[in-house]
GROMACS .gro file of C-alpha atoms in nm:
model
  343
    1MET     CA    1   0.004   0.001   0.001
    2ILE     CA    2   0.094   0.364  -0.043
    3ASP     CA    3   0.049   0.654   0.203
    4PRO     CA    4   0.101   0.968  -0.002
    5HIS     CA    5   0.087   1.217   0.289
    6VAL     CA    6   0.294   1.182   0.596
    7HIS     CA    7   0.489   1.416   0.826
    8LEU     CA    8   0.802   1.212   0.942
    9ARG     CA    9   0.948   1.470   1.176
   10ASP     CA   10   1.295   1.387   1.252
   11TRP     CA   11   1.593   1.627   1.278
   12THR     CA   12   1.500   1.888   1.535
   13GLN     CA   13   1.173   1.711   1.594
   14SER     CA   14   1.322   1.355   1.674
   15ASP     CA   15   1.140   1.375   1.995
   16LYS     CA   16   0.808   1.344   1.804
   17GLU     CA   17   0.935   1.071   1.574
   18THR     CA   18   1.219   0.974   1.338
   19ILE     CA   19   1.198   0.887   0.981
   20LEU     CA   20   1.329   0.533   1.071
   21HIS     CA   21   1.057   0.470   1.334
   22GLY     CA   22   0.772   0.598   1.108
   23MET     CA   23   0.891   0.377   0.826
   24LYS     CA   24   0.925   0.082   1.059
   25VAL     CA   25   0.554   0.132   1.166
   26ALA     CA   26   0.459   0.168   0.798
   27ALA     CA   27   0.628  -0.153   0.717
   28SER     CA   28   0.455  -0.324   0.988
   29LEU     CA   29   0.120  -0.206   0.855
   30GLY     CA   30   0.185  -0.311   0.512
   31PHE     CA   31   0.293  -0.001   0.345
   32THR     CA   32   0.554  -0.010   0.063
   33HIS     CA   33   0.588   0.371  -0.013
   34LEU     CA   34   0.554   0.687   0.195
   35PHE     CA   35   0.538   1.049   0.069
   36ASP     CA   36   0.687   1.292   0.316
   37MET     CA   37   0.582   1.654   0.332
   38PRO     CA   38   0.836   1.945   0.333
   39ASN     CA   39   0.717   2.143   0.646
   40THR     CA   40   1.005   1.995   0.844
   41ASN     CA   41   1.257   2.170   1.060
   42PRO     CA   42   1.466   2.272   0.872
   43GLN     CA   43   1.209   2.312   0.586
   44CYS     CA   44   1.273   2.113   0.265
   45ILE     CA   45   1.278   2.415   0.041
   46ASP     CA   46   1.622   2.415  -0.098
   47ARG     CA   47   1.849   2.164  -0.280
   48ASP     CA   48   2.082   2.074   0.012
   49THR     CA   49   1.823   2.031   0.261
   50ILE     CA   50   1.613   1.805   0.027
   51LEU     CA   51   1.922   1.594  -0.050
   52ASP     CA   52   1.984   1.553   0.329
   53ARG     CA   53   1.640   1.439   0.367
   54LEU     CA   54   1.642   1.196   0.085
   55ALA     CA   55   1.963   1.045   0.200
   56LYS     CA   56   1.824   0.987   0.557
   57GLY     CA   57   1.516   0.834   0.389
   58GLY     CA   58   1.721   0.623   0.189
   59GLU     CA   59   1.911   0.480   0.483
   60ALA     CA   60   1.558   0.395   0.638
   61THR     CA   61   1.454   0.245   0.310
   62GLU     CA   62   1.751   0.000   0.330
   63GLU     CA   63   1.653  -0.096   0.683
   64THR     CA   64   1.273  -0.129   0.637
   65GLY     CA   65   1.214  -0.200   0.261
   66VAL     CA   66   0.976   0.092   0.245
   67SER     CA   67   1.028   0.344  -0.039
   68TYR     CA   68   1.077   0.706   0.085
   69HIS     CA   69   0.958   0.982  -0.133
   70LEU     CA   70   0.943   1.370  -0.072
   71TYR     CA   71   0.738   1.673  -0.178
   72ALA     CA   72   0.944   1.973  -0.226
   73GLY     CA   73   0.811   2.296  -0.067
   74ILE     CA   74   0.713   2.602  -0.254
   75THR     CA   75   0.786   2.958  -0.102
   76THR     CA   76   0.696   3.314  -0.232
   77GLU     CA   77   1.046   3.357  -0.410
   78ASP     CA   78   1.051   3.302  -0.784
   79ASP     CA   79   1.418   3.167  -0.783
   80GLN     CA   80   1.319   2.921  -0.532
   81ILE     CA   81   1.032   2.799  -0.725
   82LYS     CA   82   1.246   2.746  -1.031
   83GLU     CA   83   1.502   2.551  -0.845
   84MET     CA   84   1.230   2.329  -0.701
   85VAL     CA   85   1.073   2.263  -1.052
   86GLU     CA   86   1.422   2.183  -1.190
   87LEU     CA   87   1.497   1.954  -0.880
   88GLN     CA   88   1.167   1.766  -0.891
   89GLU     CA   89   1.210   1.699  -1.269
   90GLU     CA   90   1.579   1.584  -1.196
   91LEU     CA   91   1.510   1.361  -0.884
   92PHE     CA   92   1.165   1.220  -0.969
   93PRO     CA   93   1.024   0.975  -0.829
   94LEU     CA   94   1.238   1.059  -0.520
   95VAL     CA   95   1.099   1.405  -0.525
   96VAL     CA   96   0.735   1.325  -0.610
   97GLY     CA   97   0.582   1.666  -0.655
   98LEU     CA   98   0.561   2.025  -0.518
   99LYS     CA   99   0.368   2.139  -0.210
  100MET     CA  100   0.205   2.465  -0.156
  101PHE     CA  101   0.038   2.572   0.180
  102LEU     CA  102  -0.239   2.820   0.107
  103SER     CA  103  -0.270   2.910   0.492
  104GLN     CA  104  -0.040   2.881   0.796
  105SER     CA  105  -0.018   2.539   0.949
  106THR     CA  106   0.250   2.351   1.124
  107GLY     CA  107   0.572   2.481   0.994
  108ASN     CA  108   0.463   2.830   0.896
  109MET     CA  109   0.497   2.786   0.517
  110GLY     CA  110   0.173   2.936   0.424
  111ILE     CA  111   0.132   3.161   0.117
  112THR     CA  112  -0.197   3.333   0.209
  113ASP     CA  113  -0.238   3.624  -0.042
  114LYS     CA  114  -0.444   3.506  -0.346
  115LYS     CA  115  -0.250   3.755  -0.587
  116ARG     CA  116   0.069   3.596  -0.497
  117GLN     CA  117  -0.082   3.242  -0.529
  118GLU     CA  118  -0.196   3.339  -0.883
  119GLU     CA  119   0.152   3.457  -0.978
  120ILE     CA  120   0.302   3.135  -0.837
  121VAL     CA  121   0.068   2.901  -1.038
  122ARG     CA  122   0.141   3.115  -1.347
  123LEU     CA  123   0.494   3.092  -1.294
  124LEU     CA  124   0.464   2.701  -1.269
  125SER     CA  125   0.282   2.720  -1.597
  126SER     CA  126   0.529   2.919  -1.778
  127LEU     CA  127   0.807   2.677  -1.664
  128GLY     CA  128   0.623   2.401  -1.817
  129TYR     CA  129   0.572   2.208  -1.483
  130LYS     CA  130   0.346   1.912  -1.548
  131GLY     CA  131   0.388   1.721  -1.220
  132VAL     CA  132   0.164   1.716  -0.910
  133LEU     CA  133   0.112   2.040  -0.724
  134ALA     CA  134  -0.034   1.938  -0.386
  135VAL     CA  135  -0.208   2.216  -0.184
  136HIS     CA  136  -0.320   2.258   0.174
  137ALA     CA  137  -0.642   2.462   0.137
  138GLU     CA  138  -0.764   2.681   0.403
  139LYS     CA  139  -0.849   3.065   0.368
  140GLU     CA  140  -0.678   3.267   0.632
  141SER     CA  141  -0.952   3.563   0.587
  142LEU     CA  142  -1.243   3.320   0.670
  143MET     CA  143  -1.080   3.204   0.989
  144HIS     CA  144  -1.192   3.321   1.339
  145PRO     CA  145  -0.901   3.257   1.566
  146GLU     CA  146  -1.089   3.449   1.852
  147LEU     CA  147  -1.326   3.153   1.859
  148TYR     CA  148  -1.062   2.912   1.988
  149ILE     CA  149  -1.076   2.853   2.364
  150PRO     CA  150  -0.764   2.658   2.490
  151GLY     CA  151  -0.874   2.354   2.670
  152ARG     CA  152  -1.192   2.323   2.471
  153PHE     CA  153  -1.055   2.184   2.152
  154GLU     CA  154  -1.376   2.125   1.982
  155THR     CA  155  -1.368   2.519   1.931
  156HIS     CA  156  -1.076   2.467   1.696
  157SER     CA  157  -1.356   2.350   1.441
  158LEU     CA  158  -1.510   2.699   1.481
  159ALA     CA  159  -1.186   2.893   1.447
  160ARG     CA  160  -1.101   2.712   1.114
  161PRO     CA  161  -1.460   2.661   0.972
  162ALA     CA  162  -1.567   2.459   0.681
  163GLU     CA  163  -1.609   2.756   0.448
  164SER     CA  164  -1.242   2.841   0.495
  165GLU     CA  165  -1.142   2.517   0.324
  166THR     CA  166  -1.424   2.517   0.060
  167GLU     CA  167  -1.344   2.889  -0.051
  168SER     CA  168  -0.985   2.823  -0.061
  169VAL     CA  169  -1.022   2.512  -0.285
  170ARG     CA  170  -1.254   2.741  -0.501
  171ASP     CA  171  -0.979   2.996  -0.527
  172ILE     CA  172  -0.700   2.759  -0.634
  173ILE     CA  173  -0.928   2.581  -0.883
  174GLU     CA  174  -1.003   2.910  -1.034
  175ILE     CA  175  -0.636   3.015  -1.021
  176ALA     CA  176  -0.499   2.700  -1.188
  177GLY     CA  177  -0.772   2.720  -1.467
  178ASN     CA  178  -0.692   3.079  -1.541
  179ALA     CA  179  -0.323   3.010  -1.543
  180GLY     CA  180  -0.354   2.709  -1.791
  181PHE     CA  181  -0.190   2.493  -1.550
  182GLU     CA  182  -0.114   2.158  -1.718
  183GLY     CA  183   0.008   1.951  -1.418
  184THR     CA  184  -0.219   1.782  -1.167
  185LEU     CA  185  -0.378   1.995  -0.888
  186HIS     CA  186  -0.404   1.782  -0.569
  187ILE     CA  187  -0.636   1.890  -0.288
  188CYS     CA  188  -0.494   1.740   0.035
  189HIS     CA  189  -0.707   1.606   0.318
  190VAL     CA  190  -1.056   1.719   0.197
  191SER     CA  191  -1.292   1.739   0.488
  192THR     CA  192  -1.616   1.906   0.371
  193ALA     CA  193  -1.896   1.818   0.130
  194GLY     CA  194  -1.858   2.140  -0.043
  195THR     CA  195  -1.496   2.087  -0.131
  196ILE     CA  196  -1.575   1.735  -0.270
  197GLY     CA  197  -1.847   1.892  -0.494
  198LEU     CA  198  -1.606   2.145  -0.636
  199VAL     CA  199  -1.343   1.915  -0.710
  200LYS     CA  200  -1.598   1.673  -0.882
  201ASP     CA  201  -1.710   1.958  -1.113
  202ALA     CA  202  -1.371   2.092  -1.174
  203ARG     CA  203  -1.267   1.745  -1.322
  204LYS     CA  204  -1.470   1.828  -1.618
  205HIS     CA  205  -1.199   2.082  -1.745
  206MET     CA  206  -0.887   2.008  -1.547
  207ARG     CA  207  -0.646   1.738  -1.397
  208ILE     CA  208  -0.741   1.758  -1.040
  209THR     CA  209  -0.731   1.494  -0.755
  210MET     CA  210  -0.831   1.471  -0.407
  211GLY     CA  211  -0.738   1.279  -0.082
  212ALA     CA  212  -0.908   1.208   0.245
  213THR     CA  213  -0.768   1.111   0.595
  214PRO     CA  214  -0.899   0.836   0.824
  215HIS     CA  215  -0.987   1.104   1.081
  216HIS     CA  216  -1.192   1.319   0.837
  217ALA     CA  217  -1.381   0.995   0.718
  218LEU     CA  218  -1.426   0.818   1.053
  219LEU     CA  219  -1.444   1.093   1.312
  220SER     CA  220  -1.654   1.418   1.355
  221VAL     CA  221  -1.635   1.730   1.581
  222SER     CA  222  -1.840   1.554   1.842
  223ASP     CA  223  -1.534   1.329   1.877
  224ALA     CA  224  -1.307   1.630   1.948
  225THR     CA  225  -1.556   1.721   2.218
  226ASP     CA  226  -1.524   1.375   2.364
  227HIS     CA  227  -1.144   1.334   2.341
  228GLY     CA  228  -1.027   1.722   2.342
  229ARG     CA  229  -0.667   1.783   2.289
  230TYR     CA  230  -0.586   1.451   2.112
  231LEU     CA  231  -0.809   1.515   1.812
  232LYS     CA  232  -0.670   1.867   1.714
  233MET     CA  233  -0.536   1.902   1.352
  234ASN     CA  234  -0.562   2.111   1.050
  235PRO     CA  235  -0.808   2.111   0.889
  236PRO     CA  236  -1.006   2.032   1.193
  237LEU     CA  237  -1.260   1.765   1.232
  238ARG     CA  238  -1.603   1.874   1.075
  239SER     CA  239  -1.982   1.806   1.125
  240GLU     CA  240  -2.119   1.448   1.099
  241GLU     CA  241  -2.266   1.542   0.761
  242ASP     CA  242  -1.924   1.647   0.630
  243ARG     CA  243  -1.782   1.320   0.782
  244ASN     CA  244  -2.040   1.113   0.595
  245ALA     CA  245  -1.978   1.275   0.270
  246VAL     CA  246  -1.599   1.214   0.290
  247PHE     CA  247  -1.669   0.842   0.385
  248SER     CA  248  -1.909   0.806   0.101
  249ALA     CA  249  -1.695   0.986  -0.154
  250LEU     CA  250  -1.407   0.739  -0.064
  251LEU     CA  251  -1.637   0.441  -0.090
  252ASP     CA  252  -1.774   0.534  -0.444
  253GLY     CA  253  -1.457   0.657  -0.587
  254THR     CA  254  -1.524   1.035  -0.605
  255ILE     CA  255  -1.235   1.086  -0.367
  256ASP     CA  256  -0.911   0.945  -0.542
  257TRP     CA  257  -0.731   0.807  -0.257
  258ALA     CA  258  -0.663   0.773   0.125
  259GLU     CA  259  -0.381   0.969   0.279
  260SER     CA  260  -0.304   0.960   0.655
  261ASP     CA  261  -0.161   1.311   0.709
  262HIS     CA  262   0.036   1.125   0.985
  263ALA     CA  263   0.181   1.398   1.207
  264PRO     CA  264   0.279   1.275   1.554
  265HIS     CA  265   0.361   1.487   1.857
  266THR     CA  266   0.483   1.417   2.194
  267LEU     CA  267   0.219   1.383   2.457
  268SER     CA  268   0.346   1.721   2.623
  269ASP     CA  269   0.292   1.885   2.278
  270LYS     CA  270  -0.063   1.759   2.254
  271GLU     CA  271  -0.141   1.852   2.600
  272LYS     CA  272  -0.043   2.228   2.483
  273GLY     CA  273  -0.272   2.196   2.196
  274ALA     CA  274  -0.038   2.117   1.895
  275SER     CA  275  -0.240   2.019   1.583
  276GLY     CA  276  -0.161   1.691   1.427
  277ILE     CA  277  -0.228   1.320   1.510
  278PRO     CA  278  -0.032   0.984   1.440
  279GLY     CA  279  -0.239   0.879   1.142
  280LEU     CA  280  -0.069   0.573   0.995
  281PRO     CA  281  -0.239   0.309   1.207
  282GLY     CA  282  -0.580   0.486   1.127
  283MET     CA  283  -0.540   0.392   0.748
  284LEU     CA  284  -0.597   0.023   0.848
  285LEU     CA  285  -0.905   0.112   1.049
  286LEU     CA  286  -1.035   0.306   0.749
  287LEU     CA  287  -0.962   0.007   0.525
  288SER     CA  288  -1.165  -0.223   0.750
  289GLU     CA  289  -1.451   0.025   0.766
  290LEU     CA  290  -1.464   0.071   0.384
  291ARG     CA  291  -1.448  -0.312   0.349
  292LYS     CA  292  -1.734  -0.351   0.599
  293HIS     CA  293  -1.930  -0.097   0.382
  294GLY     CA  294  -1.919  -0.287   0.071
  295ALA     CA  295  -1.561  -0.193  -0.088
  296ASP     CA  296  -1.410  -0.499  -0.259
  297ASP     CA  297  -1.026  -0.562  -0.287
  298SER     CA  298  -1.034  -0.395  -0.629
  299ARG     CA  299  -1.180  -0.079  -0.489
  300LEU     CA  300  -0.942  -0.089  -0.189
  301ARG     CA  301  -0.637  -0.147  -0.404
  302SER     CA  302  -0.736   0.184  -0.592
  303ILE     CA  303  -0.795   0.389  -0.272
  304PHE     CA  304  -0.468   0.251  -0.102
  305GLY     CA  305  -0.225   0.290  -0.380
  306GLY     CA  306  -0.374   0.227  -0.731
  307ARG     CA  307  -0.481   0.589  -0.804
  308VAL     CA  308  -0.153   0.724  -0.658
  309ILE     CA  309   0.043   0.523  -0.894
  310GLU     CA  310  -0.169   0.635  -1.184
  311THR     CA  311  -0.154   0.990  -1.112
  312PHE     CA  312   0.216   1.036  -1.012
  313GLY     CA  313   0.324   0.796  -1.295
  314LEU     CA  314   0.523   0.568  -1.076
  315ASP     CA  315   0.620   0.200  -1.164
  316ASP     CA  316   0.327  -0.007  -1.152
  317GLU     CA  317   0.295  -0.262  -0.874
  318GLU     CA  318   0.041  -0.493  -0.719
  319ILE     CA  319  -0.106  -0.330  -0.419
  320GLN     CA  320  -0.141  -0.584  -0.145
  321ILE     CA  321  -0.443  -0.536   0.079
  322PRO     CA  322  -0.427  -0.695   0.420
  323SER     CA  323  -0.664  -0.957   0.493
  324ASP     CA  324  -0.696  -0.862   0.879
  325PRO     CA  325  -0.626  -0.490   0.885
  326LEU     CA  326  -0.773  -0.469   1.245
  327SER     CA  327  -0.495  -0.697   1.391
  328LEU     CA  328  -0.231  -0.478   1.237
  329TYR     CA  329  -0.407  -0.164   1.364
  330GLU     CA  330  -0.417  -0.295   1.713
  331LYS     CA  331  -0.059  -0.398   1.724
  332ALA     CA  332   0.054  -0.047   1.629
  333GLU     CA  333  -0.120   0.101   1.958
  334GLY     CA  334   0.198   0.126   2.165
  335GLU     CA  335   0.390   0.294   1.887
  336TYR     CA  336   0.280   0.650   1.975
  337PRO     CA  337   0.194   0.823   2.310
  338ILE     CA  338  -0.172   0.874   2.187
  339PHE     CA  339  -0.395   0.638   1.989
  340PRO     CA  340  -0.673   0.892   1.846
  341PHE     CA  341  -0.908   0.638   1.699
  342GLY     CA  342  -0.926   0.418   2.017
  343LYS     CA  343  -0.978   0.024   1.983
   0.00000   0.00000   0.00000
């Protein structure tokens, strides 16, 4: 299986997780490829840092057998963007694509100004970039940070409401269309019914994909009320209506693939309200639930790797679906200080 969206920490964040540990867990769960995100510390936004990260990932690959891939991060600087386009083309598939954050999240790599977002996508088009541009879509101007009450983590969903995601997705679809972007626009971790509808409509005229996490497919904001600080992430958990829309769209193929957005923290950091949860084990719970609701192995192979291979143009391989995913899920319980999905 493939998890195309993980944050493996390491370096200055080794107390949260190391690349090697994350890949060992992934191997135990049946994953053969991981796509790491660039909002590391230091950030993966220049050649030397990316090469260092790939070397560290390569060492873990030798020990675990799991292939390590990395997104290159996009900043506001034209020269940096050009360098990342060249590097992605040179090092693909180790560097699988480019990542742009349309709001501030963990790592503070947000490009929040719509005019600058337009300029960046136009630059990518002029450079002839035809790879994957993955975006974290939330719109800062529609957030309400004053509504967040520390210690009441369900209010995080009020501070970063559904409309902030949906309108950010609307913006980036418009931007990519107007720029004549010929790559694939990927909307990460969709969490609202509105976003799903926008992407579905956009497929009529552009190359666009979307992924969904186990937590947005299986949990709603009422769970954040019950479990508080442990279920805080960006984008946050949504209504039961949105949760059901995400799960149903995975089941029927409207959403292209599952992606964990695996983002572990120390228990101390979670107690202080850090955003992000260890999501790798949850992929097995999601697999089990999808199968329970009628997904056959052909559909599951598509959700857990097949569509990723097609979209990124990776070497074809047979996606192996575990026969007993719940047993693998339960064995992973002790790997992280919190187990957000429970038993």
